[in-house]
């Protein structure tokens, strides 16, 4: 008796679900798009510009620190000689501490600049994604690189459209800044 009742309830739920699904006014079908944010973040014009900006801003300082590190390695080799004086050993330790402090300060500056550039890039990518999704009638857009998407039909992939829109927005902003100067 109990099995019959459970079967009847299950059949009733299935039929109700089919009737509800057949009603076109119930819930509109969601149009979901996907974007490979890693591609956008590495191949876009603003990403390349940020990379160049970082190299221009910090390249010389990085090279100087690397050169100082190489010089310190040579000093360390010279200290392996048992005849090395205590004064040279103390000088090496001071130089090493100085380089470590300079390196920490350098890395802190680079990190602060990277955070700012990343925030600007995220804002730009979100704006571009919103524009593309709105223009193409998508209800949701999911980041493929976030790991939740295992498969998506190519017709749902908005990566190239978002990449193009990011470049367009960036050029428009850059053009606006140039004309303000």
Short mmCIF file of N, CA and C in Angstrom, two decimals, residues 66-80 92 96 99:
data_model
loop_
_atom_site.label_atom_id
_atom_site.label_comp_id
_atom_site.label_asym_id
_atom_site.label_seq_id
_atom_site.Cartn_x
_atom_site.Cartn_y
_atom_site.Cartn_z
N UNK A 66 69.65 42.76 -9.02
CA UNK A 66 70.23 41.49 -9.49
C UNK A 66 71.75 41.60 -9.60
N UNK A 67 72.21 42.74 -10.08
CA UNK A 67 73.65 42.97 -10.20
C UNK A 67 74.31 42.97 -8.81
N UNK A 68 73.65 43.60 -7.86
CA UNK A 68 74.15 43.63 -6.50
C UNK A 68 74.19 42.21 -5.91
N UNK A 69 73.20 41.41 -6.25
CA UNK A 69 73.16 40.02 -5.79
C UNK A 69 74.30 39.20 -6.36
N UNK A 70 74.60 39.41 -7.65
CA UNK A 70 75.73 38.71 -8.27
C UNK A 70 77.05 39.11 -7.61
N UNK A 71 77.19 40.39 -7.33
CA UNK A 71 78.39 40.88 -6.66
C UNK A 71 78.53 40.24 -5.27
N UNK A 72 77.42 40.09 -4.61
CA UNK A 72 77.42 39.47 -3.28
C UNK A 72 77.82 38.00 -3.35
N UNK A 73 77.41 37.32 -4.42
CA UNK A 73 77.79 35.91 -4.60
C UNK A 73 79.31 35.79 -4.76
N UNK A 74 79.89 36.73 -5.48
CA UNK A 74 81.35 36.71 -5.67
C UNK A 74 82.06 36.93 -4.33
N UNK A 75 81.52 37.84 -3.51
CA UNK A 75 82.08 38.06 -2.19
C UNK A 75 81.98 36.79 -1.34
N UNK A 76 80.87 36.10 -1.47
CA UNK A 76 80.68 34.87 -0.69
C UNK A 76 81.70 33.82 -1.09
N UNK A 77 82.00 33.74 -2.38
CA UNK A 77 83.02 32.78 -2.85
C UNK A 77 84.38 33.12 -2.26
N UNK A 78 84.70 34.40 -2.20
CA UNK A 78 85.98 34.83 -1.65
C UNK A 78 86.08 34.53 -0.16
N UNK A 79 84.94 34.50 0.51
CA UNK A 79 84.93 34.24 1.95
C UNK A 79 85.15 32.75 2.27
N UNK A 80 85.05 31.90 1.29
CA UNK A 80 85.29 30.46 1.52
C UNK A 80 86.75 30.19 1.82
N UNK A 92 80.53 41.51 4.41
CA UNK A 92 79.62 40.66 3.62
C UNK A 92 78.25 40.59 4.29
N UNK A 96 74.81 41.91 2.71
CA UNK A 96 73.70 40.96 2.52
C UNK A 96 72.43 41.51 3.17
N UNK A 99 71.13 44.37 1.04
CA UNK A 99 70.46 43.87 -0.17
C UNK A 99 69.09 43.27 0.18
#
